[in-house]
Amino acid sequence: MTKDNIREYLLAKGRELVVSQGAAFLTARKLAEASGCSVGTIYNQFANMDNFIMAENLQTLDELAGSLRKLSPDSSAYKTLNRYLDGFVRFVLSNRNLWFMLYHFHLQASVKKLPRAYLRRLVRVIEIWRPAFEEVFKDIRPRERRLSMQVLWLSLFSVSSFLTTRVLDDMNSVSKKTICKLLLNTYLAGLTALKKD
Amino acid sequence: MTKDNIREYLLAKGRELVVSQGAAFLTARKLAEASGCSVGTIYNQFANMDNFIMAENLQTLDELAGSLRKLSPDSSAYKTLNRYLDGFVRFVLSNRNLWFMLYHFHLQASVKKLPRAYLRRLVRVIEIWRPAFEEVFKDIRPRERRLSMQVLWLSLFSVSSFLTTRVLDDMNSVSKKTICKLLLNTYLAGLTALKKD
DNA sequence: AATAAATTTGAACACCGTTCAATTTTTTTC
DNA sequence: GAAAAAAATTGAACGGTGTTCAAATTTATT
């Protein structure tokens, strides 16, 4: 822990805490203790804890993007979209605590305006889907296609908050992945049907 | 404020605070001051603040259900579904702070199991849509129809969290209502298309 | 070695939910 | 109506939270 990477060190330690103990465990004092410094040092690196959490969340979104980018295209653009969905669901389920924190903060902070950096990351994730999406719906007008894509992503992103919790287990007998696949493919089928008019 | 309706009085005052100042303003001490009692009295009526917030949320869900039930059917079941959506969006937008608290708590508490009373209210809202939904998709097998209905409701409910915030304003040029209508109708079109196979 | 700059520290502040012995109010009994 | 018993209310106190900032320490410069 040299002085030029304290920031990264704190982020790494904070990530550990969230992964192992949950987002609620991430407090200034606990982070300080885990990192072997005082609370003041944290506030030297980050304006406040919300900013720290935001920095963690940016990392999480970057990891998601990296994870999705690693996926190779399937035989059809349609199948590729499903592959991205699989990757998305898998990422959320294997990073439950991090994703929960992301969403929790998202909701908390979004009362005000969301930071540009955060919105940029969200857009970046959409951009990964876009080529496949555009190929499947190349005969839809760009404006509408763009909107449809955003609404689809918004739906999946919204529903993903429930993937980190037990709610869906109580309400439904099918798996979380099945729910997401049903949502995706019904929506895509709807777009396909509507474009024929 | 007689002793047999302290509970209701506290809930009413709490509601006022949330509506006018936001969910973050609802603390034990502020509620006590606004209600003209001490914090102890609140804890006499509610085991903890989470339970209090839950009680508020149950009220909110009941109000939503009441508001939807007031809507008369449209000329077709399909249009009726859209009417319910309108009512839902309108309710959320005109009760932003209450809905935000509902969702915020939902997420917070759902790390554990959600209370039966809460799940019952959610089911109650779905039940309002069901007749219209079943009429539109009467030739889908009951099992799949039920699942599709739940996934649709889950999507709308999830997305609704964003209706209370400014996120959608930043990402999109269209109105929030348009987004929800697009989601609903594309999904319904998808179901219609898929059932023909 | 002495000075200057930068960094780290952690007690202190104002909040938060929550508890519970002591007080006040209400009810019951005589 | 007075006295005793039961019930309800109170609010200081506890341990926790984010955050601040003067003082101590470390690092860099002269």
Coordinates of C-alpha atoms (C1' of nucleotides) in Angstrom, one line a residue:
Chain A
M1 CA 0.0 0.0 0.0
T2 CA 2.1 2.8 -1.3
K3 CA 0.7 6.3 -1.5
D4 CA 0.0 6.3 -5.2
N5 CA -2.4 3.4 -5.2
I6 CA -4.2 4.0 -1.9
R7 CA -7.3 4.7 -3.8
E8 CA -7.1 1.4 -5.7
Y9 CA -6.2 -0.4 -2.5
L10 CA -9.3 1.0 -0.7
L11 CA -11.5 0.1 -3.6
A12 CA -10.1 -3.5 -3.6
K13 CA -10.6 -3.9 0.1
G14 CA -14.1 -2.4 -0.1
R15 CA -15.0 -4.8 -2.9
E16 CA -13.8 -7.7 -0.7
L17 CA -16.1 -6.5 2.1
V18 CA -19.1 -6.2 -0.1
V19 CA -18.5 -9.6 -1.8
S20 CA -18.0 -11.4 1.5
Q21 CA -20.3 -9.5 3.9
G22 CA -22.8 -7.6 1.8
A23 CA -23.2 -4.0 0.9
A24 CA -24.5 -3.1 4.4
F25 CA -21.2 -4.0 5.9
L26 CA -19.4 -1.4 3.9
T27 CA -19.0 1.5 6.4
A28 CA -16.3 4.0 6.7
R29 CA -15.0 2.6 9.9
K30 CA -15.0 -1.0 8.8
L31 CA -13.4 -0.2 5.6
A32 CA -10.7 1.8 7.5
E33 CA -10.0 -1.1 9.8
A34 CA -9.9 -3.6 7.0
S35 CA -7.5 -1.4 5.1
G36 CA -5.3 -0.6 8.1
C37 CA -5.9 3.2 8.0
S38 CA -8.2 5.7 9.6
V39 CA -11.4 7.0 8.4
G40 CA -9.7 10.3 7.5
T41 CA -7.6 8.7 4.9
I42 CA -10.7 7.4 3.1
Y43 CA -12.1 10.9 3.1
N44 CA -8.8 12.1 1.7
Q45 CA -9.3 9.9 -1.3
F46 CA -13.1 10.2 -1.7
A47 CA -15.3 13.2 -1.0
N48 CA -17.8 10.9 0.8
M49 CA -18.9 7.3 1.1
D50 CA -21.4 7.7 -1.6
N51 CA -18.6 8.6 -4.0
F52 CA -16.7 5.6 -2.8
I53 CA -19.7 3.3 -3.5
M54 CA -20.1 5.0 -6.8
A55 CA -16.5 4.2 -7.7
E56 CA -17.1 0.6 -6.7
N57 CA -20.2 0.5 -8.9
L58 CA -18.3 1.9 -11.9
Q59 CA -15.9 -0.9 -11.5
T60 CA -18.8 -3.4 -11.4
L61 CA -20.3 -2.0 -14.6
D62 CA -16.9 -2.1 -16.2
E63 CA -16.5 -5.8 -15.2
L64 CA -19.9 -6.5 -16.6
A65 CA -19.0 -4.9 -19.9
G66 CA -15.7 -6.8 -20.0
S67 CA -17.5 -10.0 -19.3
L68 CA -20.0 -9.4 -22.1
R69 CA -17.4 -8.4 -24.5
K70 CA -15.6 -11.7 -24.1
L71 CA -18.6 -13.5 -25.4
S72 CA -18.3 -14.6 -29.0
P73 CA -21.3 -14.2 -31.4
D74 CA -23.6 -17.1 -32.0
S75 CA -24.7 -18.4 -35.4
S76 CA -27.5 -15.8 -35.6
A77 CA -27.8 -12.3 -34.2
Y78 CA -30.9 -13.5 -32.5
K79 CA -29.0 -16.2 -30.7
T80 CA -26.3 -13.8 -29.9
L81 CA -28.7 -11.6 -28.0
N82 CA -29.7 -14.6 -26.0
R83 CA -26.1 -15.3 -25.3
Y84 CA -25.6 -11.8 -24.0
L85 CA -28.6 -12.3 -21.8
D86 CA -27.1 -15.5 -20.4
G87 CA -23.9 -13.7 -19.8
F88 CA -25.7 -10.8 -18.1
V89 CA -27.8 -13.1 -15.8
R90 CA -24.7 -15.2 -15.0
F91 CA -22.8 -12.1 -14.1
V92 CA -25.5 -10.7 -11.8
L93 CA -26.0 -14.0 -10.1
S94 CA -22.3 -14.6 -9.5
N95 CA -21.9 -11.0 -8.2
R96 CA -25.0 -10.7 -6.2
N97 CA -23.7 -8.4 -3.5
L98 CA -22.0 -6.1 -5.9
W99 CA -25.0 -5.9 -8.2
F100 CA -27.3 -5.3 -5.2
M101 CA -25.1 -2.4 -4.1
L102 CA -25.1 -1.0 -7.7
Y103 CA -28.9 -1.1 -7.8
H104 CA -29.4 0.1 -4.3
F105 CA -27.2 3.1 -4.9
H106 CA -28.7 3.6 -8.3
L107 CA -32.1 4.0 -6.7
Q108 CA -30.8 6.0 -3.8
A109 CA -28.8 8.5 -5.7
S110 CA -31.1 8.8 -8.7
V111 CA -33.4 11.0 -6.7
K112 CA -30.9 13.6 -7.9
K113 CA -29.1 13.5 -11.2
L114 CA -26.9 10.5 -11.9
P115 CA -23.3 11.2 -12.5
R116 CA -22.1 11.3 -16.1
A117 CA -19.6 8.6 -15.6
Y118 CA -22.3 6.2 -14.4
L119 CA -24.6 6.9 -17.3
R120 CA -21.7 6.5 -19.7
R121 CA -21.1 3.0 -18.3
L122 CA -24.7 2.1 -18.7
V123 CA -24.6 3.3 -22.3
R124 CA -21.5 1.3 -22.9
V125 CA -23.3 -1.9 -21.9
I126 CA -26.1 -1.2 -24.3
E127 CA -23.6 -0.6 -27.0
I128 CA -22.4 -4.2 -26.7
W129 CA -25.9 -5.5 -27.6
R130 CA -26.5 -3.0 -30.3
P131 CA -24.9 -4.6 -33.4
A132 CA -26.8 -7.8 -32.8
F133 CA -29.9 -5.9 -32.1
E134 CA -29.6 -3.8 -35.2
E135 CA -29.0 -6.9 -37.4
V136 CA -32.2 -8.6 -36.1
F137 CA -34.3 -5.5 -36.6
K138 CA -32.6 -3.9 -39.5
D139 CA -35.9 -3.0 -41.2
I140 CA -37.2 -1.0 -38.3
R141 CA -36.7 2.7 -38.5
P142 CA -33.5 3.7 -36.6
R143 CA -35.4 6.0 -34.2
E144 CA -37.9 3.3 -33.1
R145 CA -35.2 0.7 -33.1
R146 CA -33.1 2.7 -30.7
L147 CA -36.1 3.3 -28.4
S148 CA -37.1 -0.4 -28.4
M149 CA -33.5 -1.3 -27.6
Q150 CA -33.4 1.1 -24.7
V151 CA -36.7 -0.1 -23.3
L152 CA -35.6 -3.7 -23.6
W153 CA -32.4 -3.0 -21.7
L154 CA -34.3 -0.9 -19.1
S155 CA -36.6 -3.8 -18.5
L156 CA -33.8 -6.4 -18.1
F157 CA -31.8 -4.0 -16.0
S158 CA -34.8 -3.3 -13.8
V159 CA -35.7 -6.9 -13.3
S160 CA -32.1 -7.7 -12.5
S161 CA -32.5 -6.0 -9.2
F162 CA -34.7 -8.9 -8.2
L163 CA -32.2 -11.4 -9.3
T164 CA -30.1 -10.5 -6.3
T165 CA -32.9 -11.2 -3.8
R166 CA -35.3 -13.9 -2.8
V167 CA -38.4 -12.2 -4.0
L168 CA -38.7 -14.2 -7.2
D169 CA -38.2 -17.5 -5.4
D170 CA -41.4 -16.7 -3.4
M171 CA -43.5 -15.7 -6.4
N172 CA -42.5 -18.2 -9.0
S173 CA -41.5 -21.8 -9.5
V174 CA -39.4 -21.2 -12.5
S175 CA -35.7 -20.1 -12.4
K176 CA -34.6 -16.5 -12.6
K177 CA -32.8 -17.2 -15.8
T178 CA -36.0 -18.6 -17.3
I179 CA -37.9 -15.4 -16.3
C180 CA -35.3 -13.2 -18.0
K181 CA -35.3 -15.4 -21.1
L182 CA -39.0 -15.3 -21.3
L183 CA -39.0 -11.5 -21.0
L184 CA -36.3 -11.1 -23.7
N185 CA -37.8 -13.5 -26.2
T186 CA -41.4 -12.4 -25.8
Y187 CA -40.3 -8.8 -26.3
L188 CA -38.2 -9.7 -29.3
A189 CA -41.1 -11.7 -30.8
G190 CA -43.3 -8.6 -30.2
L191 CA -41.0 -6.4 -32.1
T192 CA -40.8 -8.9 -34.9
A193 CA -44.5 -9.1 -35.1
L194 CA -45.0 -5.3 -34.9
K195 CA -42.5 -4.6 -37.6
K196 CA -44.5 -6.6 -40.1
D197 CA -47.4 -4.1 -40.1
Chain B
M1 CA -55.4 11.4 18.8
T2 CA -57.1 9.0 21.2
K3 CA -55.4 5.9 22.3
D4 CA -57.3 3.5 20.1
N5 CA -56.1 5.1 16.9
I6 CA -52.6 6.1 17.7
R7 CA -51.4 3.6 15.2
E8 CA -53.5 5.1 12.4
Y9 CA -52.5 8.6 13.5
L10 CA -48.8 7.8 13.3
L11 CA -49.3 6.2 9.9
A12 CA -51.1 9.2 8.6
K13 CA -48.5 11.6 10.0
G14 CA -45.7 9.4 8.5
R15 CA -47.4 9.4 5.2
E16 CA -47.5 13.2 5.3
L17 CA -43.8 13.4 6.0
V18 CA -43.0 11.1 3.1
V19 CA -45.3 12.8 0.6
S20 CA -44.0 16.2 1.5
Q21 CA -40.4 15.6 2.4
G22 CA -39.4 12.3 0.9
A23 CA -38.8 8.9 2.4
A24 CA -35.4 9.8 3.8
F25 CA -37.1 12.3 6.1
L26 CA -39.1 9.6 7.8
T27 CA -37.1 8.9 11.0
A28 CA -38.3 7.9 14.4
R29 CA -37.5 11.3 15.9
K30 CA -39.0 13.4 13.2
L31 CA -42.1 11.3 13.2
A32 CA -42.4 11.6 16.9
E33 CA -42.0 15.3 16.8
A34 CA -44.5 15.7 14.0
S35 CA -47.0 13.5 15.9
G36 CA -46.5 15.2 19.2
C37 CA -45.2 12.1 21.0
S38 CA -42.0 10.5 21.9
V39 CA -40.0 7.9 20.1
G40 CA -41.0 5.4 22.7
T41 CA -44.7 5.6 21.7
I42 CA -43.8 4.7 18.1
Y43 CA -42.0 1.6 19.4
N44 CA -45.0 0.8 21.5
Q45 CA -47.1 0.6 18.3
F46 CA -44.5 -0.8 15.9
A47 CA -41.7 -3.3 16.6
N48 CA -39.2 -1.2 14.7
M49 CA -39.1 1.5 12.0
D50 CA -38.9 -1.1 9.2
N51 CA -42.2 -2.5 10.4
F52 CA -43.6 1.0 10.3
I53 CA -42.4 1.6 6.8
M54 CA -43.8 -1.7 5.8
A55 CA -47.2 -0.7 7.2
E56 CA -47.0 2.5 5.1
N57 CA -46.1 0.4 2.1
L58 CA -49.1 -1.9 2.6
Q59 CA -51.3 1.1 2.6
T60 CA -49.7 2.3 -0.6
L61 CA -50.3 -1.0 -2.3
D62 CA -53.9 -1.0 -1.1
E63 CA -54.4 2.4 -2.5
L64 CA -53.0 1.3 -5.8
A65 CA -55.3 -1.6 -5.9
G66 CA -58.3 0.6 -5.0
S67 CA -57.3 3.0 -7.7
L68 CA -57.0 0.3 -10.3
R69 CA -60.3 -1.3 -9.3
K70 CA -62.1 1.9 -9.9
L71 CA -61.2 1.8 -13.6
S72 CA -64.0 0.6 -15.8
P73 CA -63.2 -1.9 -18.6
D74 CA -62.6 -0.6 -22.1
S75 CA -64.2 -1.9 -25.3
S76 CA -61.8 -4.8 -25.5
A77 CA -59.7 -6.7 -23.0
Y78 CA -56.6 -5.5 -24.8
K79 CA -57.6 -1.9 -24.3
T80 CA -58.5 -2.6 -20.8
L81 CA -55.0 -3.8 -20.1
N82 CA -53.7 -0.5 -21.5
R83 CA -56.1 1.3 -19.3
Y84 CA -54.8 -0.5 -16.2
L85 CA -51.3 0.5 -17.3
D86 CA -52.3 4.1 -17.6
G87 CA -53.8 3.9 -14.1
F88 CA -50.7 2.3 -12.7
V89 CA -48.3 4.8 -14.3
R90 CA -50.6 7.7 -13.2
F91 CA -50.6 6.3 -9.6
V92 CA -46.9 5.9 -9.4
L93 CA -46.2 9.4 -10.9
S94 CA -48.6 11.1 -8.6
N95 CA -47.3 9.3 -5.5
R96 CA -43.6 9.4 -6.3
N97 CA -42.3 9.5 -2.8
L98 CA -44.6 6.8 -1.5
W99 CA -43.7 4.6 -4.4
F100 CA -40.1 5.2 -4.1
M101 CA -40.2 4.2 -0.4
L102 CA -42.1 1.1 -1.4
Y103 CA -39.5 0.1 -3.8
H104 CA -36.6 1.1 -1.7
F105 CA -37.9 -0.9 1.2
H106 CA -38.8 -3.8 -1.1
L107 CA -35.2 -4.0 -2.2
Q108 CA -33.7 -3.4 1.2
A109 CA -35.8 -6.0 3.0
S110 CA -35.9 -8.5 0.2
V111 CA -32.5 -9.7 1.1
K112 CA -34.4 -11.7 3.7
K113 CA -37.8 -13.1 3.0
L114 CA -40.6 -10.7 2.2
P115 CA -43.6 -10.7 4.7
R116 CA -46.7 -12.6 3.6
A117 CA -48.8 -9.5 3.9
Y118 CA -46.7 -7.7 1.4
L119 CA -46.7 -10.6 -1.1
R120 CA -50.4 -10.9 -0.7
R121 CA -50.8 -7.2 -1.7
L122 CA -48.7 -7.7 -4.8
V123 CA -50.7 -10.7 -5.8
R124 CA -53.9 -8.7 -5.2
V125 CA -52.7 -6.2 -7.8
I126 CA -52.0 -8.9 -10.3
E127 CA -55.4 -10.3 -9.8
I128 CA -56.9 -7.1 -11.0
W129 CA -55.3 -7.5 -14.4
R130 CA -55.9 -11.2 -14.7
P131 CA -59.4 -11.3 -16.1
A132 CA -58.5 -9.0 -19.0
F133 CA -55.2 -10.8 -19.5
E134 CA -56.9 -14.2 -19.6
E135 CA -59.5 -13.0 -22.1
V136 CA -56.8 -11.7 -24.4
F137 CA -54.8 -14.9 -24.2
K138 CA -57.5 -17.5 -23.6
D139 CA -55.9 -20.0 -26.0
I140 CA -52.6 -20.1 -24.2
R141 CA -52.2 -22.9 -21.8
P142 CA -53.0 -21.8 -18.2
R143 CA -49.5 -22.6 -16.9
E144 CA -47.7 -20.5 -19.5
R145 CA -50.3 -17.8 -19.4
R146 CA -49.9 -17.4 -15.6
L147 CA -46.1 -17.3 -16.0
S148 CA -46.3 -14.7 -18.8
M149 CA -48.6 -12.6 -16.8
Q150 CA -46.3 -12.7 -13.8
V151 CA -43.2 -11.8 -15.9
L152 CA -45.1 -8.9 -17.5
W153 CA -46.1 -7.6 -14.1
L154 CA -42.6 -8.1 -12.8
S155 CA -41.2 -6.1 -15.7
L156 CA -43.6 -3.2 -15.2
F157 CA -43.2 -3.2 -11.5
S158 CA -39.4 -3.2 -11.8
V159 CA -39.4 -0.5 -14.4
S160 CA -41.7 1.5 -12.2
S161 CA -38.9 2.1 -9.7
F162 CA -37.4 4.3 -12.4
L163 CA -40.6 6.3 -12.8
T164 CA -39.9 7.9 -9.4
T165 CA -36.5 9.1 -10.4
R166 CA -34.8 11.2 -13.0
V167 CA -32.8 8.5 -14.6
L168 CA -35.2 8.0 -17.5
D169 CA -35.2 11.7 -18.2
D170 CA -31.4 11.6 -18.8
M171 CA -31.5 8.5 -21.0
N172 CA -34.5 9.1 -23.1
S173 CA -36.4 11.7 -25.0
V174 CA -39.8 10.0 -24.7
S175 CA -42.1 10.2 -21.8
K176 CA -42.2 7.7 -19.0
K177 CA -45.7 6.7 -19.9
T178 CA -44.6 6.0 -23.5
I179 CA -41.8 3.8 -22.3
C180 CA -44.2 1.7 -20.2
K181 CA -46.8 1.5 -23.0
L182 CA -44.1 0.4 -25.4
L183 CA -43.0 -2.3 -23.0
L184 CA -46.5 -3.5 -22.4
N185 CA -47.7 -3.6 -26.0
T186 CA -44.5 -5.1 -27.4
Y187 CA -44.7 -7.8 -24.8
L188 CA -48.4 -8.4 -25.5
A189 CA -47.6 -8.5 -29.3
G190 CA -44.9 -11.0 -28.6
L191 CA -47.3 -13.3 -26.7
T192 CA -49.8 -13.0 -29.5
A193 CA -47.2 -13.9 -32.0
L194 CA -45.8 -16.8 -30.0
K195 CA -49.1 -18.4 -29.3
K196 CA -49.7 -18.8 -33.0
D197 CA -47.0 -21.4 -33.3
Chain C
dA1 C1' 20.0 19.4 9.9
dA2 C1' 16.3 22.6 9.5
dT3 C1' 12.4 24.0 7.3
dA4 C1' 8.3 23.5 4.5
dA5 C1' 4.8 20.9 2.6
dA6 C1' 1.8 17.1 2.4
dT7 C1' -0.5 13.3 4.6
dT8 C1' -2.6 10.8 8.2
dT9 C1' -4.9 10.7 12.3
dG10 C1' -8.9 9.9 15.5
dA11 C1' -11.6 12.4 18.9
dA12 C1' -15.7 15.0 18.3
dC13 C1' -20.2 16.3 16.2
dA14 C1' -24.8 15.5 14.6
dC15 C1' -27.4 12.2 13.2
dC16 C1' -29.7 7.3 13.1
dG17 C1' -32.6 3.0 15.3
dT18 C1' -33.5 1.1 19.6
dT19 C1' -34.0 0.2 24.7
dC20 C1' -35.9 0.4 29.2
dA21 C1' -36.1 2.3 34.1
dA22 C1' -38.7 5.9 35.7
dT23 C1' -42.6 8.7 35.3
dT24 C1' -47.2 9.8 34.2
dT25 C1' -51.8 8.4 33.1
dT26 C1' -55.7 5.4 33.3
dT27 C1' -58.3 1.8 35.3
dT28 C1' -59.8 -1.0 39.0
dT29 C1' -60.9 -1.9 43.6
dC30 C1' -62.5 -0.8 48.0
Chain D
dG1 C1' -63.8 9.8 46.5
dA2 C1' -59.3 7.7 47.9
dA3 C1' -56.0 4.1 47.3
dA4 C1' -54.0 0.5 44.8
dA5 C1' -53.0 -1.7 40.5
dA6 C1' -52.3 -1.8 35.7
dA7 C1' -51.1 0.4 31.5
dA8 C1' -49.0 3.7 28.6
dT9 C1' -45.7 7.3 27.8
dT10 C1' -41.4 9.3 28.3
dG11 C1' -36.6 10.6 26.9
dA12 C1' -31.9 10.0 28.4
dA13 C1' -28.6 6.6 27.1
dC14 C1' -26.3 3.0 24.0
dG15 C1' -24.0 1.7 20.0
dG16 C1' -23.9 2.6 15.5
dT17 C1' -23.6 5.8 11.1
dG18 C1' -21.3 9.7 7.9
dT19 C1' -18.3 13.5 8.3
dT20 C1' -15.0 17.2 10.0
dC21 C1' -10.7 19.3 11.1
dA22 C1' -7.0 20.7 14.4
dA23 C1' -3.1 18.4 15.7
dA24 C1' 0.4 14.9 15.0
dT25 C1' 3.1 12.6 11.8
dT26 C1' 5.5 11.7 7.7
dT27 C1' 7.6 13.2 3.5
dA28 C1' 10.0 16.6 0.5
dT29 C1' 12.7 20.5 0.0
dT30 C1' 16.0 23.7 1.1

